[in-house]
Amino acid sequence: MPSRLTAVLLLLAVPWISSCEDAANSSGAQGVSAVPTAALAEAGHVLRRLGFGPTPRELEEVARNGTAWYVAQQLSPEDLDESAWEPLPLWRALLPLPTGEADGTTLAELVERQYVRALWSPRQLSESMTLFWEGHFNTNYWTVFNFVGGNEARAAWIETRENELFRALALGHFEDLLRVSATSPAMLITLDNVLNVAGNPNENFARELVELFSMGVDNGYTQADVEELARCFTGWGVCEKAPADLEDPLSACASGLPGASLAFHFDPARHDAGPKTIFAGTAWELSLPARAGSAGLDDGLDVLRHLSMLPQTAEFVCRKLARKFIADEPPAALVAAARDTWLATGGDIREVLRLLLSSPEFTAPAWRWTKVETPFESLCSTVRALEGLATRRIELTNFRAVLEMRLRQSLFRWLTPDGFPEQGDEQLGTGRLLGRIAFNEWIHLGEGDDLHFDVAGLVRRHGAQPSNAASVVATLGRLCYQERFSPADAALAVEFLTTDEAGQPRPLDPAAADYDLRLKQLAAFMASLPQGVEQ
Amino acid sequence: MSRAPQFRGDLEPRAPLPSRREVLRWVSAAGLLGAASNLSPSAFAGGSPLGSKKLLSIFLRGGNDGLNTLIPLHDAEYFAPSVRPTLRIPAGQALDLGVGGAAFHPALGRAMEVYQAGELAAVARVGRTNSSLSHFANAHVCETAVPQDEGVDEGWIARWSRIAASAEPLAVASVSPQIQRAFLGPKVAAHVPALAQYSLSGSPVAAKILGAGASGLAAAYAGAGPGGNAGYSPAVRATGLTMEACFGAFSALPNPNFASDSFPDDPAQCGAVGLPAAWWAASFLGEVRDALRILAGTPCSVAGVELQGFDHHVGQGGTGGDHAARLLVIGHALRSLRREALQSGLWGDFAVLVTSEFGRTSRENGSGGTDHGRSGVALLAGGGVRGGVHHCDPVSWPSGATLFSADGRYVEHRTDYRVLYAEILERHLGLPSGDLDLVLPDVGSQVGSDFQRLGLFL
């Protein structure tokens, strides 16, 4: 198995040591108020589509340096220093990354690590793509949890390891991603390949492999192919292995060994050693010889390599990527160009993304604000626009509660193998809009144990006149929505800010005791505006 | 029943051009972003009330095993040890429905109260031609009621709402964690993950944020205010308007007086009434309860819930096990719905449809489960339903010639799933026959025997 993955994991496991020097931006005193609207609009769009929404600092940086600069930077995440990011005490609380189930990690740690990275990591594209692969190769934590008899340390380690590998390969080659997924105990368990045995094949994984993970539904395969594919993956399963053997599917099992972790295991005795022909009679037919013993492992690996380079796979995955970054119905010519890049580069995701993110369509004004954010993206973009901060794990409690209980997006726990829907119309819903408001209420209801928002300080730093309601509103509008904050929005927001709950006028006095609270209430209103779910 | 069809949608094609299919495709292609702009806020201002009929759709997601739900007692092949060595239900334990063939899985015992009242119809062999083996492709077809190659994404319930109930923002509600495809369309449905969470903090600031008239979000969604808010996506605006209507209606719902054992909503309570003590059971019954409250207490005509976990590739179980546990919960839900709707006087106008995207392989696989198949079983219950069993007798289910009648692996269908929709739309929801084709394109003109009506309503 690819040992370079281990190296990357180890690299990631090193705690990011930081001097946490003053990270204050180098902009002028006016902040975003001084940025030309056209540049601000493009920067906002790029940050929303490519990652989890603009922070004030990134808005200024991208507006100043241009989209091409930012895209190039994001395509080389390994060069981006994560050590200076702001919620460092919180991040330290979530380290070190586990290296095996003996480290006793938990689902909560896995979830919160993903929150922290999406919210505050400078590697926005890398995090966005990590979640894209989590969705594309969906596995369900609870299925794993039940399979391992409720052993949380084991189930959480399995999902954490898969998540870290997706992150390490987020911009890598598709074949590697497909292999990481297919050999992950989480996938082996979720789609029943652990029960796939010669003579009694289980076709659950084989079907989704072609339907969801590579070629796309009914796109060049038959039921007979699914049955033949299932034979290729017989003998693929899991067992406990010593730490040094985790990467080797042919290593011995070590049931009950202290320090052992559940890992991918190939059992030749359960493998169907006969010859196999998949996609018989087509231009993409694959014939595999009879393979005895440990050589049988190559059946599945050969299939994964073959599928990775099929034009159907390239087209299917490229359309999903274009859908994520460009539009729910992306231009066919752009999808075709991305597919060609895939086929020319051996499925190099970095190059496919370079093509998509450098295309005129990516920044074209006509495509802006035409997609709906996932619930997770929409919460993240609110927190990021308002520079919300958490320094302790407990401060993410309401974030998680609203996301999971109201918006019903529980990371790593989507039941069906198709992953959380990315398509816009499936994101919208009356319950979702109400849940967003409920989350935004925490901006003004929150106390010490919630995310912290300093809205008054934020608008001041970005050029607002603190006693001028229109100026405060305009500044917040530029931070949250850039060009998509209309005079009509501003009028509603000014009315909100300058009246009390009974609708009576009240002046805005920066010296008043409730000034900070009123600005937080204003932020809660503005974050709830309709464009708060668009991207 | 003879409600005048005055609530036609803006997109309804009365002229021969464009064709109905083309319009559906157009609606779908334009998606929410285009077509919803036709939903002016004033459309929500009034309109006549809908009829008193109510429908609850229960979707069994994952592919419910029809063979072990409605067992063909008369077919010896089902009982052959080689077919379902560990999964088959012994004839002596199946609940004979007294029609010379069919029997329920023993876990459906609680539904027998509804069946014996003559208010539950069980339909075997429900499916379609060119059925896919993909969950997602098949569920898409079941929920849109249009073959997938037509490129239509609007759900059939959303389509009914757009065409027959355009003036009522609360006409249909998806009471489920995710909005079900059947409820997605240009006319926005209410989406209720849980009624208890259809609330805000209660602080005066929350009310101020929501606003009213020309202030707050109400104004933003309505496009009021100086200069209007034409910039918002019409879909978000339409969703927001429906959300405000839902918030008003749902926060005013009276407390229900349901019997304590009807809808236990935590695992311990489920266990206490003989149900699986599991969160999935508790959440599902909570959603059924919320759907009943919405149907009973608001203008909503059609609500939908779903129960996941029917994709039993592994460890399905026969008389016990996971499939039995899920059927037990479905039977309980049917019985509770009938009891509570009788109590509140609603049952006569009430119907419950239970469907799934497909059935499963007739032969048990190597993992004590079954794989994706073709036709399956649908159930329909209600005060106006003609109880009975369809297509599970020696004539319509020939013994020894049915289990492997499709591709040598599956039960071939005898009734197209859209026949059930058509009967519900016409005979229950009162859709004029002339409008059936608007909601279910081409169904009216189908001449195949699988499109013959079953007469499910009295």
Tab-separated table of C-alpha atoms in Angstrom, chain A residues 192 195 200-204 207-208 211-212 217-218 223 227 370 372 405-408 414-418 420-421 425-426 428-434 437-438 441 444-445 484 486-489 491-492 495-497 499-501 506 521 524-525 528-531 533-534, chain B residues 32-33 132-137 177-179 181 184 188-191 193-194 197-201 203-206 208-210 214-217 219-221 226-229 231-233 235-236 239-240 242-243 246-247 308-309 311 313-314 365-367 371-372 409-410:
chain	number	residue	atom	x	y	z
A	192	ASP	CA	-20.674	-4.632	3.352
A	195	LEU	CA	-19.004	-9.893	3.940
A	200	ASN	CA	-21.487	-15.793	-2.074
A	201	PRO	CA	-20.548	-12.370	-3.358
A	202	ASN	CA	-22.175	-9.278	-1.843
A	203	GLU	CA	-22.664	-6.715	-4.590
A	204	ASN	CA	-23.405	-3.668	-2.441
A	207	ARG	CA	-22.723	-1.398	-7.435
A	208	GLU	CA	-21.963	1.873	-5.695
A	211	GLU	CA	-22.758	4.066	-9.842
A	212	LEU	CA	-21.606	6.661	-7.325
A	217	VAL	CA	-25.501	5.594	-12.803
A	218	ASP	CA	-26.302	3.312	-15.758
A	223	GLN	CA	-25.994	-5.920	-13.763
A	227	GLU	CA	-21.783	-9.154	-10.244
A	370	THR	CA	-26.613	31.293	-8.289
A	372	VAL	CA	-27.301	27.623	-2.422
A	405	MET	CA	-30.465	19.116	15.199
A	406	ARG	CA	-32.062	21.848	13.117
A	407	LEU	CA	-30.225	21.909	9.804
A	408	ARG	CA	-29.734	18.135	9.863
A	414	TRP	CA	-24.940	10.621	6.267
A	415	LEU	CA	-26.757	7.300	6.000
A	416	THR	CA	-26.990	6.654	2.260
A	417	PRO	CA	-23.879	6.248	0.093
A	418	ASP	CA	-24.709	9.229	-2.153
A	420	PHE	CA	-25.048	15.027	1.530
A	421	PRO	CA	-26.777	16.726	-1.432
A	425	ASP	CA	-32.800	22.956	-4.595
A	426	GLU	CA	-32.235	20.153	-2.127
A	428	LEU	CA	-33.387	25.025	0.525
A	429	GLY	CA	-36.309	24.467	2.773
A	430	THR	CA	-38.454	26.341	5.217
A	431	GLY	CA	-36.942	24.395	8.107
A	432	ARG	CA	-33.459	25.287	6.923
A	433	LEU	CA	-34.200	29.008	6.709
A	434	LEU	CA	-35.682	28.974	10.194
A	437	ILE	CA	-32.160	32.334	11.988
A	438	ALA	CA	-31.966	30.246	15.141
A	441	GLU	CA	-29.690	34.456	17.209
A	444	HIS	CA	-26.586	38.252	20.217
A	445	LEU	CA	-27.827	35.680	22.750
A	484	ARG	CA	-25.309	41.907	-3.149
A	486	SER	CA	-28.910	46.516	-1.918
A	487	PRO	CA	-30.240	49.907	-0.859
A	488	ALA	CA	-33.461	48.108	0.046
A	489	ASP	CA	-31.530	45.742	2.343
A	491	ALA	CA	-33.047	50.478	4.517
A	492	LEU	CA	-34.450	47.442	6.333
A	495	GLU	CA	-34.777	50.529	10.423
A	496	PHE	CA	-33.898	47.424	12.447
A	497	LEU	CA	-30.963	49.177	14.090
A	499	THR	CA	-35.979	51.193	16.299
A	500	ASP	CA	-36.745	49.215	19.431
A	501	GLU	CA	-38.845	46.061	19.652
A	506	ARG	CA	-34.074	55.017	19.330
A	521	GLN	CA	-28.565	41.993	17.083
A	524	ALA	CA	-28.066	38.509	13.552
A	525	PHE	CA	-30.636	40.208	11.350
A	528	SER	CA	-30.574	36.099	8.261
A	529	LEU	CA	-31.252	38.045	5.056
A	530	PRO	CA	-32.173	35.906	2.054
A	531	GLN	CA	-28.738	36.125	0.422
A	533	VAL	CA	-27.916	31.125	2.110
A	534	GLU	CA	-26.738	31.955	-1.399
B	32	LEU	CA	-36.602	26.884	-8.568
B	33	LEU	CA	-34.614	29.845	-9.718
B	132	SER	CA	-33.370	0.550	-12.408
B	133	LEU	CA	-31.447	-1.269	-9.699
B	134	SER	CA	-30.080	2.003	-8.374
B	135	HIS	CA	-31.671	3.363	-5.194
B	136	PHE	CA	-31.243	6.883	-6.345
B	137	ALA	CA	-32.426	6.513	-9.925
B	177	PRO	CA	-34.806	15.527	8.188
B	178	GLN	CA	-34.198	16.169	4.479
B	179	ILE	CA	-36.884	17.407	2.097
B	181	ARG	CA	-37.862	14.686	-3.631
B	184	LEU	CA	-39.406	19.532	-4.168
B	188	VAL	CA	-42.209	25.494	-2.184
B	189	ALA	CA	-43.403	22.903	0.321
B	190	ALA	CA	-43.259	23.271	4.063
B	191	HIS	CA	-40.207	21.439	5.367
B	193	PRO	CA	-37.515	18.329	10.397
B	194	ALA	CA	-39.321	18.476	13.758
B	197	GLN	CA	-37.925	22.974	16.615
B	198	TYR	CA	-40.199	25.118	14.506
B	199	SER	CA	-39.506	27.933	16.905
B	200	LEU	CA	-37.032	30.665	17.712
B	201	SER	CA	-35.677	31.910	21.006
B	203	SER	CA	-36.885	36.836	22.547
B	204	PRO	CA	-38.450	40.044	21.199
B	205	VAL	CA	-35.418	40.294	18.932
B	206	ALA	CA	-36.466	37.075	17.176
B	208	LYS	CA	-38.149	41.715	15.191
B	209	ILE	CA	-35.853	39.733	12.893
B	210	LEU	CA	-38.790	37.869	11.363
B	214	ALA	CA	-42.720	46.375	5.616
B	215	SER	CA	-40.091	45.483	8.194
B	216	GLY	CA	-37.656	42.697	8.935
B	217	LEU	CA	-37.333	39.511	6.933
B	219	ALA	CA	-40.337	42.655	3.963
B	220	ALA	CA	-37.166	41.212	2.479
B	221	TYR	CA	-38.878	37.978	1.388
B	226	PRO	CA	-37.577	51.066	-1.151
B	227	GLY	CA	-36.268	49.794	-4.448
B	228	GLY	CA	-37.573	46.291	-3.789
B	229	ASN	CA	-35.312	43.299	-3.407
B	231	GLY	CA	-31.815	40.796	-6.398
B	232	TYR	CA	-32.617	37.828	-4.191
B	233	SER	CA	-33.017	34.515	-5.819
B	235	ALA	CA	-36.325	30.437	-4.841
B	236	VAL	CA	-34.997	31.824	-1.581
B	239	THR	CA	-38.996	29.585	0.521
B	240	GLY	CA	-38.850	32.489	2.945
B	242	THR	CA	-43.558	29.839	2.982
B	243	MET	CA	-41.326	29.714	6.050
B	246	CYS	CA	-45.307	27.910	8.450
B	247	PHE	CA	-43.924	29.707	11.476
B	308	GLN	CA	-34.641	4.748	6.282
B	309	GLY	CA	-32.724	1.522	6.666
B	311	ASP	CA	-31.438	-1.664	2.297
B	313	HIS	CA	-28.010	-6.491	2.017
B	314	VAL	CA	-26.861	-8.019	5.287
B	365	ASN	CA	-27.731	-13.574	-0.774
B	366	GLY	CA	-24.645	-14.906	0.997
B	367	SER	CA	-24.844	-12.374	3.817
B	371	ASP	CA	-30.034	-7.261	-2.969
B	372	HIS	CA	-31.806	-4.621	-5.032
B	409	ARG	CA	-33.894	-12.845	-10.142
B	410	TYR	CA	-36.881	-10.694	-9.291
